[in-house]
Coordinates of C-alpha atoms and ligand atoms in Angstrom, one line a residue:
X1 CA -6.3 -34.6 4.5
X2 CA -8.4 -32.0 2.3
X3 CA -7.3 -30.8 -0.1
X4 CA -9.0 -27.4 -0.4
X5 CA -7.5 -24.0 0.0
X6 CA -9.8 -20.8 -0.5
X7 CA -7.8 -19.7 -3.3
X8 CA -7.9 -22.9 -5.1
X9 CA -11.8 -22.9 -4.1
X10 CA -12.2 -19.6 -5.9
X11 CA -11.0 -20.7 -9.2
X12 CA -8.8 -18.2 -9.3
X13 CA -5.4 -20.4 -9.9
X14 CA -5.2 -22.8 -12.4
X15 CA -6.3 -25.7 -10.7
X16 CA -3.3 -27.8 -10.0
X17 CA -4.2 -31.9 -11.0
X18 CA -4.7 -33.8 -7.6
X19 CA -2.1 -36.1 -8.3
X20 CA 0.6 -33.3 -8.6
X21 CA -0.6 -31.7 -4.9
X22 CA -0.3 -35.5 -4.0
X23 CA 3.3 -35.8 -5.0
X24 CA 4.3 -32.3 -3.8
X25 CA 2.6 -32.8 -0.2
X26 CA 5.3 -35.6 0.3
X27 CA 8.0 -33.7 -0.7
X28 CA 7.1 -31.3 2.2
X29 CA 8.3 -31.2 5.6
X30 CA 5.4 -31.1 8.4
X31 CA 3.9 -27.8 9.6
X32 CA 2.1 -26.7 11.9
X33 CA 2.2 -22.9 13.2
X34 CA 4.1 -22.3 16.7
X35 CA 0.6 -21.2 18.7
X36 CA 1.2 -19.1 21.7
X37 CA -1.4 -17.2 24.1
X38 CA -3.8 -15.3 22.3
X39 CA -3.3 -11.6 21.8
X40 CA -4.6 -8.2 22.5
X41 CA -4.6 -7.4 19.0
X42 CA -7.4 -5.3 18.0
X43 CA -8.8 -7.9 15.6
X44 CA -12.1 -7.7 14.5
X45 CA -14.1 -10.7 15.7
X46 CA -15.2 -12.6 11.9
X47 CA -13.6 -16.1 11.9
X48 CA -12.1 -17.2 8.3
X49 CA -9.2 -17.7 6.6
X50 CA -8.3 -17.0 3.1
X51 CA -4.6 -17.4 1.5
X52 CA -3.1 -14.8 -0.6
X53 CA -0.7 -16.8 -2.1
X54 CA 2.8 -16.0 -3.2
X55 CA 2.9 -19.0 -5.5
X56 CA 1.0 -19.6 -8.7
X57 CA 1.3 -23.3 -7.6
X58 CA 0.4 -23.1 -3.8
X59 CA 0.7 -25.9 -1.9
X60 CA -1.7 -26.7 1.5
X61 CA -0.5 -28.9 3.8
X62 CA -3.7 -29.0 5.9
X63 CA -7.0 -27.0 5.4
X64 CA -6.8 -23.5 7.3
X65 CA -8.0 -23.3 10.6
X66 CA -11.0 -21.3 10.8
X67 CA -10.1 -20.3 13.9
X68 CA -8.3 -17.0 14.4
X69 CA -4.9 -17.1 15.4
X70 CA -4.3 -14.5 17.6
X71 CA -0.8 -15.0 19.3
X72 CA 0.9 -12.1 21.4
X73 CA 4.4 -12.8 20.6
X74 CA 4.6 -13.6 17.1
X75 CA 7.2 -11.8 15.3
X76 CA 7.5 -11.0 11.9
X77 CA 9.7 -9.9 8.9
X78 CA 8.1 -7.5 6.0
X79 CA 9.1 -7.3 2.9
X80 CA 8.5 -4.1 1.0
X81 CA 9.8 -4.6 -3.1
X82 CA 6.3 -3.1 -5.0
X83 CA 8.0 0.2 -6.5
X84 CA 11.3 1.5 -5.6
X85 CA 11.9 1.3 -1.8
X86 CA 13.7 -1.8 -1.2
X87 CA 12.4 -2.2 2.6
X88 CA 12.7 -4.7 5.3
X89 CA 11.3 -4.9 8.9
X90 CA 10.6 -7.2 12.2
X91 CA 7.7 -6.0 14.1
X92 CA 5.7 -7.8 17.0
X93 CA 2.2 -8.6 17.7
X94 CA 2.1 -6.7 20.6
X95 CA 3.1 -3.7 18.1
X96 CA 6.6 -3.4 18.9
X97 CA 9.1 -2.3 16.2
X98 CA 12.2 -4.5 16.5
X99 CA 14.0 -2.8 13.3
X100 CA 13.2 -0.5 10.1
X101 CA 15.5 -0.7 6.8
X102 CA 14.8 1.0 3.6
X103 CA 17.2 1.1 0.2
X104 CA 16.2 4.2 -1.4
X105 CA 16.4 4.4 -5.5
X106 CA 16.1 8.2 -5.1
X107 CA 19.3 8.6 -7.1
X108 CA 18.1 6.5 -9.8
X109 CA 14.9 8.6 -10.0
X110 CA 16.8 11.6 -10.4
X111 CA 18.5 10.4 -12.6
X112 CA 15.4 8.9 -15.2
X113 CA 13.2 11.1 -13.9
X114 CA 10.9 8.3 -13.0
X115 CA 10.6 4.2 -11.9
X116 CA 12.4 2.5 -15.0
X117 CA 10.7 -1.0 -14.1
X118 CA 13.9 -2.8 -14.9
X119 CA 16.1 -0.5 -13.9
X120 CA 14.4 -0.8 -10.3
X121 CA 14.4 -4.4 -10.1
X122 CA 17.8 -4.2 -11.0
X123 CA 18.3 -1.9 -7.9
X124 CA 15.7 -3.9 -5.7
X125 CA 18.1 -7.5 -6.8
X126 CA 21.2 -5.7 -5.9
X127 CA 20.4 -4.5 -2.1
X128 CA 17.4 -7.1 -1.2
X129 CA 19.7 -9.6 0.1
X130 CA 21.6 -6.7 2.4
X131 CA 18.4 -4.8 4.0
X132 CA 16.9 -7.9 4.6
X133 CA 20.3 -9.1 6.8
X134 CA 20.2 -5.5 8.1
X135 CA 16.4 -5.7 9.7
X136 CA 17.8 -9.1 11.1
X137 CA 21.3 -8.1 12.5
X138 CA 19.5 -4.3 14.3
X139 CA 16.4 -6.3 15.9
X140 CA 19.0 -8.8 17.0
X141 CA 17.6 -12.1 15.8
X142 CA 18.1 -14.6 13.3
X143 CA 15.7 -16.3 10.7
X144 CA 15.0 -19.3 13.4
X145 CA 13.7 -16.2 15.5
X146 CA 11.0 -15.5 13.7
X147 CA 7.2 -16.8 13.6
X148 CA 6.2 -15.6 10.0
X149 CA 7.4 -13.5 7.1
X150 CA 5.1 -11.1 5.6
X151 CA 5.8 -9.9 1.6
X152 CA 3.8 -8.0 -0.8
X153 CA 2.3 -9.4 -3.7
X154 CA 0.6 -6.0 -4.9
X155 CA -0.3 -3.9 -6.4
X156 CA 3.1 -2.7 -7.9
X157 CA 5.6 -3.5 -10.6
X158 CA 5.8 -7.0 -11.2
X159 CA 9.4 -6.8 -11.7
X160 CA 10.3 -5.7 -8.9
X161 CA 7.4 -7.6 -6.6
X162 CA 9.1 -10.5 -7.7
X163 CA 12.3 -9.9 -6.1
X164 CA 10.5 -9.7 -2.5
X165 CA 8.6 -12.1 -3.4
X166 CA 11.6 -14.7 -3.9
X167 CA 13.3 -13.9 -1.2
X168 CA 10.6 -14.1 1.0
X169 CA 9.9 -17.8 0.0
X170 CA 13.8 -18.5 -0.6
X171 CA 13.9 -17.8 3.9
X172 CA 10.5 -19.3 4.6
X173 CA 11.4 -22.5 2.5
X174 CA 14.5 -22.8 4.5
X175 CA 13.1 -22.1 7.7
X176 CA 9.8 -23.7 7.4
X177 CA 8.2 -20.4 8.3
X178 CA 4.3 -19.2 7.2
X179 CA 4.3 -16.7 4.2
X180 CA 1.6 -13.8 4.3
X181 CA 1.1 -12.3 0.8
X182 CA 0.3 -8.9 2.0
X183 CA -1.8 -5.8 -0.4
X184 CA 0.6 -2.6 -0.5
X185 CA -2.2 -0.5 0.0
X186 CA -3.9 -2.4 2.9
X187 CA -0.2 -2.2 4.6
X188 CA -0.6 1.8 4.2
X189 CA -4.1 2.0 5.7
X190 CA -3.9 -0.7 8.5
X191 CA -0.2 0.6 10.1
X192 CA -2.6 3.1 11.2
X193 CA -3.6 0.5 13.5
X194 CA -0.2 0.2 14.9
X195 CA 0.4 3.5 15.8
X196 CA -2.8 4.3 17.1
X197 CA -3.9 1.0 18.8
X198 CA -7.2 2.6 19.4
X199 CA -8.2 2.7 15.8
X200 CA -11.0 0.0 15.5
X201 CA -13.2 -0.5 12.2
X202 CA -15.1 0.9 10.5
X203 CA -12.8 3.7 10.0
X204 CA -12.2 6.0 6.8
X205 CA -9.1 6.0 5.0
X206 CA -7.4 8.5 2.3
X207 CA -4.3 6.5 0.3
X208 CA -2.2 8.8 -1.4
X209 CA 0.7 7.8 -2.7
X210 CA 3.0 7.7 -5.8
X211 CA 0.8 5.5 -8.1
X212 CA -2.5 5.7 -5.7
X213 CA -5.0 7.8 -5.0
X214 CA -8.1 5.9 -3.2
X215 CA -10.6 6.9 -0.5
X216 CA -12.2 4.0 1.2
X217 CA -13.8 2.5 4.2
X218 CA -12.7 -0.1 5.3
X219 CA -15.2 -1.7 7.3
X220 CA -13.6 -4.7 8.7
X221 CA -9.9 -6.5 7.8
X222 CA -10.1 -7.3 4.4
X223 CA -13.5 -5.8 4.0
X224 CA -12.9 -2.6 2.2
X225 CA -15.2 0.1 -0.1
X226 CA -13.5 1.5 -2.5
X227 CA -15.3 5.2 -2.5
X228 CA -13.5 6.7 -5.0
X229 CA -10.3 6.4 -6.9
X230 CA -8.3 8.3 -9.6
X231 CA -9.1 8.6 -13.1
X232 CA -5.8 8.8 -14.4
X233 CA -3.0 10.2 -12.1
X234 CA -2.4 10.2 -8.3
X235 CA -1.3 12.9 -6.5
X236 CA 2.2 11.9 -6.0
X237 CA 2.9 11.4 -9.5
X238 CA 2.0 14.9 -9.8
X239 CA 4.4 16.5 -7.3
X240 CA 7.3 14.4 -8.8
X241 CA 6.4 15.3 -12.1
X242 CA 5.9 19.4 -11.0
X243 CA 9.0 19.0 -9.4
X244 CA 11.0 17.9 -12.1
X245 CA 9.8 20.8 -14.4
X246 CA 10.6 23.2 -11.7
X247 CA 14.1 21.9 -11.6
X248 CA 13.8 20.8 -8.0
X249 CA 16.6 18.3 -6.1
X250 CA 14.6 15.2 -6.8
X251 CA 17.2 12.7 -4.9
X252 CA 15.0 12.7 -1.9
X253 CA 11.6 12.0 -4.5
X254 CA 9.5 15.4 -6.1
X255 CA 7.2 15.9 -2.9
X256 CA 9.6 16.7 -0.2
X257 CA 11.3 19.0 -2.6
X258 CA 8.6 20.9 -3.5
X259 CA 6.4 21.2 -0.1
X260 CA 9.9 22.7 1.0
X261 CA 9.5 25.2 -2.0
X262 CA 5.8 26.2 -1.4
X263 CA 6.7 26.9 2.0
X264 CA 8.2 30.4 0.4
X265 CA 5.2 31.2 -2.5
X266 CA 2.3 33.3 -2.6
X267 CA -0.3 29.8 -3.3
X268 CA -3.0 32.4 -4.3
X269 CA -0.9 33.8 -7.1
X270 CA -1.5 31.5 -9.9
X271 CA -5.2 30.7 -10.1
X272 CA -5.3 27.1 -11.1
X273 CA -8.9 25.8 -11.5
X274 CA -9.8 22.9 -9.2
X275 CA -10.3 19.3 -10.9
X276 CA -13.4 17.8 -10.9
X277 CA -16.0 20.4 -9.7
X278 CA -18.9 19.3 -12.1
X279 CA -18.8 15.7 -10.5
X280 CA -20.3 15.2 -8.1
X281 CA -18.4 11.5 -6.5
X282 CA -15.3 11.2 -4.9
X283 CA -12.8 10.4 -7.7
X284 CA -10.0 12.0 -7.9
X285 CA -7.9 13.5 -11.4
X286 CA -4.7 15.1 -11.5
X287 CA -3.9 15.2 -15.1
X288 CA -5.4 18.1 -16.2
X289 CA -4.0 20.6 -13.1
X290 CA -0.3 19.2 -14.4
X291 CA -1.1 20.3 -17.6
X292 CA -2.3 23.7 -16.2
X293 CA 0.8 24.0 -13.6
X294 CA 2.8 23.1 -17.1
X295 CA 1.2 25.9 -19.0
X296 CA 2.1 28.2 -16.4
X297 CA 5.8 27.2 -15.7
X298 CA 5.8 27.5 -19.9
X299 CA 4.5 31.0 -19.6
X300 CA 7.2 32.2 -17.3
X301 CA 10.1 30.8 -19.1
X302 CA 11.3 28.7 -16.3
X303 CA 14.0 26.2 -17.5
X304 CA 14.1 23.2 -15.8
X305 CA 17.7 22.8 -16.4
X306 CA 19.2 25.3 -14.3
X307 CA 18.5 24.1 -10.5
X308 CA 16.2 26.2 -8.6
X309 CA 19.3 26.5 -6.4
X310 CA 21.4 28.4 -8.9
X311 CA 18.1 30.5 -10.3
X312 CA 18.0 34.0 -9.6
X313 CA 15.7 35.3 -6.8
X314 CA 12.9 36.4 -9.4
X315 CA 13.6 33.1 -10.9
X316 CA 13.1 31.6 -7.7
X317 CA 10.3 33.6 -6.4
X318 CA 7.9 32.3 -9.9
X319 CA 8.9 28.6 -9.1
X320 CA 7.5 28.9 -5.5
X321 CA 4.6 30.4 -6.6
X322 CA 3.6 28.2 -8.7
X323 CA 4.7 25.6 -6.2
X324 CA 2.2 26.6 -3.8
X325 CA -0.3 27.4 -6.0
X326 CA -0.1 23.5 -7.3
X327 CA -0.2 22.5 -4.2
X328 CA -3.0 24.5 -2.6
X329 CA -5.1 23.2 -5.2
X330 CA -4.2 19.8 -5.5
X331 CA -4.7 19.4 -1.8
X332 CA -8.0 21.2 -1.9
X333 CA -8.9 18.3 -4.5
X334 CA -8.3 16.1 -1.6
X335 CA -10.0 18.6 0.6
X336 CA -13.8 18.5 -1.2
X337 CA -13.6 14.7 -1.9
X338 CA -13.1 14.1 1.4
X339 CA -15.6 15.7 2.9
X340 CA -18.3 14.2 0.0
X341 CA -16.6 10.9 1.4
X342 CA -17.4 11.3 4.8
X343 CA -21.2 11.9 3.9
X344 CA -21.1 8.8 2.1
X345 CA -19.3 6.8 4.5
X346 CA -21.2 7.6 7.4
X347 CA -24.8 6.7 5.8
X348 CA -23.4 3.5 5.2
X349 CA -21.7 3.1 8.5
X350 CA -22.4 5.6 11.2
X351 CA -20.2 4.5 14.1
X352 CA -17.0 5.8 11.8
X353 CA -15.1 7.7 13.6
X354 CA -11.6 8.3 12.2
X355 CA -10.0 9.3 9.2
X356 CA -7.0 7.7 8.1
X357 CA -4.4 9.6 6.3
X358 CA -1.5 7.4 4.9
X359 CA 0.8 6.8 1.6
X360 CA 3.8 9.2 0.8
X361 CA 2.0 12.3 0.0
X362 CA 1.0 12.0 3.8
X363 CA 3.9 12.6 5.2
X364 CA 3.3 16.4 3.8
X365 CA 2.5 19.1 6.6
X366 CA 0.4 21.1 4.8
X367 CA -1.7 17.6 3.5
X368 CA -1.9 17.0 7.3
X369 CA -3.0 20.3 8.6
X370 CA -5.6 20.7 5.5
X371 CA -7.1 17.5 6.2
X372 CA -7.3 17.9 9.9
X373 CA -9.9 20.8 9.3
X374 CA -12.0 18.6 7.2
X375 CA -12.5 16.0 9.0
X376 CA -12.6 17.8 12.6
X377 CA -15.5 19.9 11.2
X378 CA -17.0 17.4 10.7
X379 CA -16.7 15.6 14.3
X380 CA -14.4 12.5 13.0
X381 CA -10.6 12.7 14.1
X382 CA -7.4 12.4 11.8
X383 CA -4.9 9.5 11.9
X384 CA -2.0 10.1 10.4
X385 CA 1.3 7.5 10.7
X386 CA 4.3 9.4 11.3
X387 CA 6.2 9.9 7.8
X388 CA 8.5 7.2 8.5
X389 CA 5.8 5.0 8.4
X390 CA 3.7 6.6 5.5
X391 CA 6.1 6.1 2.2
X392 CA 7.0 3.0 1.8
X393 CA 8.7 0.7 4.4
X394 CA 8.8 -2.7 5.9
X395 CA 6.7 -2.2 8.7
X396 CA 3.4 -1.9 7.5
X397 CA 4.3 -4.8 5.6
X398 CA 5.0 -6.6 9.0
X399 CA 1.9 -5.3 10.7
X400 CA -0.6 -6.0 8.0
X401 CA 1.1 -9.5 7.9
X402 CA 0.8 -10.0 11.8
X403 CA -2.9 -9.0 11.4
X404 CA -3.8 -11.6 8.7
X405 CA -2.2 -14.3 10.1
X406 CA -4.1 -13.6 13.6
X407 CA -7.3 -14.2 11.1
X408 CA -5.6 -17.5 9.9
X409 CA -4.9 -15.7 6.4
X410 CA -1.3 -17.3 4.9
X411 CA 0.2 -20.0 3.2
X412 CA 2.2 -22.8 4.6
X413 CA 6.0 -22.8 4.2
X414 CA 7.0 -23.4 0.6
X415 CA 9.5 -26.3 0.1
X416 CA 13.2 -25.8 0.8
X417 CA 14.6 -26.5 -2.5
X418 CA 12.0 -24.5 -4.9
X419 CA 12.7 -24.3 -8.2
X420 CA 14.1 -20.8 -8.8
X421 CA 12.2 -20.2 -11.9
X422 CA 9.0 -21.1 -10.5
X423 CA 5.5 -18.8 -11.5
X424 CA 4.9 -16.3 -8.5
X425 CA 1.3 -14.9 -7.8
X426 CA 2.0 -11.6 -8.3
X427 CA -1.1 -9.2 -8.5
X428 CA 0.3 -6.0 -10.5
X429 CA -2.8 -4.4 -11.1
X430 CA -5.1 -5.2 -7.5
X431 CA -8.1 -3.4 -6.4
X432 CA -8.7 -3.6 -2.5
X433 CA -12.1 -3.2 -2.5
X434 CA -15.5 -3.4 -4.4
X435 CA -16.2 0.0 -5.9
X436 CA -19.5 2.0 -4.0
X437 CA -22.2 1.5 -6.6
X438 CA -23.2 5.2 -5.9
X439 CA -19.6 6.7 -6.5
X440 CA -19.3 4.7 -10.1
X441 CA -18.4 8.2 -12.4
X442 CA -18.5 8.1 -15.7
X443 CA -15.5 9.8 -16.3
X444 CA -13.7 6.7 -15.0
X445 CA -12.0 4.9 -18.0
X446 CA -12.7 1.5 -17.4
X447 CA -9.2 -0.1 -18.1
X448 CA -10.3 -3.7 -16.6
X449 CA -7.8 -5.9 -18.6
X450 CA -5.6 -7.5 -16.2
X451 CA -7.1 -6.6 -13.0
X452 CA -7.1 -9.1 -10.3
X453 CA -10.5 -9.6 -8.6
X454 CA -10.4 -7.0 -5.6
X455 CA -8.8 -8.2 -1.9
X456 CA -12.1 -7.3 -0.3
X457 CA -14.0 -10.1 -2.8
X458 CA -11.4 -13.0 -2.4
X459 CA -12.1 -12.8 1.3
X460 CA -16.1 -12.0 1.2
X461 CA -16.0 -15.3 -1.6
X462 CA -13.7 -17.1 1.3
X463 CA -16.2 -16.1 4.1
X464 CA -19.3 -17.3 2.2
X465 CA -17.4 -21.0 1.1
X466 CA -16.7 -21.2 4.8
X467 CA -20.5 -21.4 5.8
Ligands
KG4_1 O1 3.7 5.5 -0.7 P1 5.0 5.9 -1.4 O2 6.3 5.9 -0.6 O3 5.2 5.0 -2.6 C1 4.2 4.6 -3.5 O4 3.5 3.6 -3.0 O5 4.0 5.2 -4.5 O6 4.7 7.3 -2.0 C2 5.7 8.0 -2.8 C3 5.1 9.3 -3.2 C4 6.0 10.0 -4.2 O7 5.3 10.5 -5.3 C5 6.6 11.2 -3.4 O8 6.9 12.3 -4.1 C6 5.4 11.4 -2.5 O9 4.9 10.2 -2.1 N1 5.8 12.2 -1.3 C7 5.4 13.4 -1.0 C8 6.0 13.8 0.2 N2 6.8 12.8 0.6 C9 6.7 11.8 -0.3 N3 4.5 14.2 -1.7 C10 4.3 15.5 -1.1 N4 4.9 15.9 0.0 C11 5.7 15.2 0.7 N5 6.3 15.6 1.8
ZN2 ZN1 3.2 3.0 -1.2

């Protein structure tokens, strides 16, 4: 038996002594994946396999096939822990969702006015073991039902990636089921794929989420260029934050709250300058229209403390304003990179024809009906998941699972009786793909410590090893 695993081959573990793989492949029950007919998945057609391993320590029981393993009936449980949604979901290959559970910490956020790490794993530790039972008991099945279990491994928190991670392996280890250490942001852009099984690659996608703000093109599954990114805050972190100081209900998160809020301002009132406009890339900043918006709501002695509910109707009327005055800005942001994006995209790939719109701030209408202008004008056409399906949940989890492991990408079970204390591969701080040499901006602070080599590299570096 080889011992090789494309993880192991990158150098990107510690590389664990032969003699310990040798004493830990006896301790492991045989595996081999349950193949069934191939499916109708709409998988690209590179062959490879690359692990993204939920152990620090991985194991490999054989070498991957590098043959694809398209199956039609495989079905899989995600496991969503990376900020503070505790989520679970089964979905099938054939795209089918079987059940959908997510454990909001929305009360704990209003309460801190932010994700306390611990606090959150604390949450994430006290419900995991429930929505996971939950997404089970509504899609009707038990553990022995299922084909594969699909967790992410980052980016996130690593506090509270851990507790996915655990139980993930804790049901694989007693089941003998594959693992599939799935990217949170590759979930967001590929569920796409699930609920619009015409999307093919190379297609465009806009992340924007609480802690994310990237544009990429993703040109293939686990081929991705990163276009642009934020240099300091995303999006989301801005409406939460704008909420807060505008003393909005934040127990179903800042956005929600205040796209309600806009809904009733003048968003031309409050001339807010756009961020950005001197360069010329597609990166994204957000931290210097907060510190306008918080300027303004200075200047009109709004007090955060008394609810927008009880304010007076003058009170009321300066909060929306500068509510949709944030907003119309902050999504024009969105508005101009985008369309520099598409430029860019299409000279490196021409046959692009969607845009994909996913992540939390998505799931706002005025996002949506902004960005469908942009990108119809310019002849591509908008994909947006439905909201559900664009903050955090289980199922994108599932689905980008099901789509690695049709390209032979996940571990082998890990053994029954791991030790609970054992070293996950968690990958806080993960690029998903190689930054566009062209978009590079010099106003990007280069915090590199800590970053994990990009997805999009592990698999190109898995590709070129399998040749
Ligand atoms: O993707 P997501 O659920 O979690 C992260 O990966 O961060 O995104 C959460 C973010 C929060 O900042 C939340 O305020 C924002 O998405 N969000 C919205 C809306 N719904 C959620 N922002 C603007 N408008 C919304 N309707
Ligand atoms: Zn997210």
């Amino acid at each position: 038996m080889a011992l090789s695993s494309t993880i192991w081959r990158l150098n990107l573990l510690s590389k664990p002594s032969v003699s310990h793989i040798q004493t830990t492949l006896r301790a492991l029950k045989p595996f081999k994946p349950k193949l069934r007919p191939m499916c109708s998945l709409p998988i690209s057609s590179s062959l490879n396999s690359s692990n993204f391993s939920t152990s620090k320590n991985p194991t490999f029981l054989e070498p991957q096939t590098r043959t694809p393993y398209p199956q039609d009936d495989l079905i899989v449980l995600g496991i969503e822990t990376s900020c503070d949604d505790t989520a679970a979901a089964v979905v099938k290959s054939n795209g089918e969702i079987l059940s959908q559970v997510v454990s909001s910490q929305a009360d704990l956020l209003a309460q801190y006015g932010g994700v306390a790490p611990k606090m959150a794993e604390e949450a994430h530790l006290q419900v995991i073991d429930q929505v996971v039972k939950e997404a089970l008991d509504k899609a009707n099945l038990t553990e022995k039902d299922l084909s594969a279990i699909a967790v992410t491994i980052g980016p996130g928190l690593s506090l509270c990636l851990r507790v996915g991670v655990r139980k993930a392996r804790k049901i694989a280890g007693s089941f003998n089921l594959p693992i599939i250490g799935v990217h949170h942001m590759e979930a967001h852009a590929l569920v796409a794929r699930l609920t619009e099984r015409e999307l093919q690659f190379p297609f465009m996608a806009l992340l924007i989420s609480g802690g994310h703000n990237v544009l990429i093109l993703a040109r293939d599954l686990g081929h991705y260029i990163q276009l642009g990114t934020t240099i300091d805050d995303a999006i989301g972190e801005a409406y939460d934050k704008i909420a807060k100081w505008l003393g909005l209900d934040l127990r179903r998160s800042g956005g929600p709250a205040l796209e309600a809020l806009a809904r009733e301002g003048d968003a031309k009132s409050i001339k807010f300058s756009t961020p950005m406009k001197q360069h010329k890339d597609c990166n994204f900043s957000y931290a210097g229209l907060k510190t306008q918006v918080r300027l303004a709501i200075e200047s009109k002695n709004i007090n955060a403390t008394i609810p927008v509910s009880s304010a007076s109707s003058e009170d009321r009327r300066s909060r929306a304003d500068i509510a949709a005055s944030f907003q119309r800005v902050a999504v024009l942001h969105l508005e101009e990179r985008c369309e520099r994006a598409i430029e860019w995209a299409l000279k490196i790939e021409p046959s692009v024809k969607h845009m994909v719109v996913s992540g939390g701030v998505a799931s706002n209408q005025y996002v949506r009906a902004q960005l469908d202008q942009v990108v119809k004008k310019n002849n591509l056409q908008l994909v947006c998941p439905p909201p559900s399906l664009c903050t955090d949940n289980g199922v994108m989890v599932a689905w980008a699972g099901i789509e690695n492991f049709c390209m032979g990408r996940f571990d082998p079970p890990p053994p029954a009786d791991e030790p609970e204390d054992i070293e996950f591969d968690l990958r806080p701080r993960w690029p998903l793909g190689e930054e566009y040499a062209e978009g590079r901006s010099e106003a990007r602070s280069m915090r590199t410590a800590r970053i994990h080599p990009s997805l999009t590299s592990l698999v190109q570096a898995s590709l070129q090893q399998q040749l």
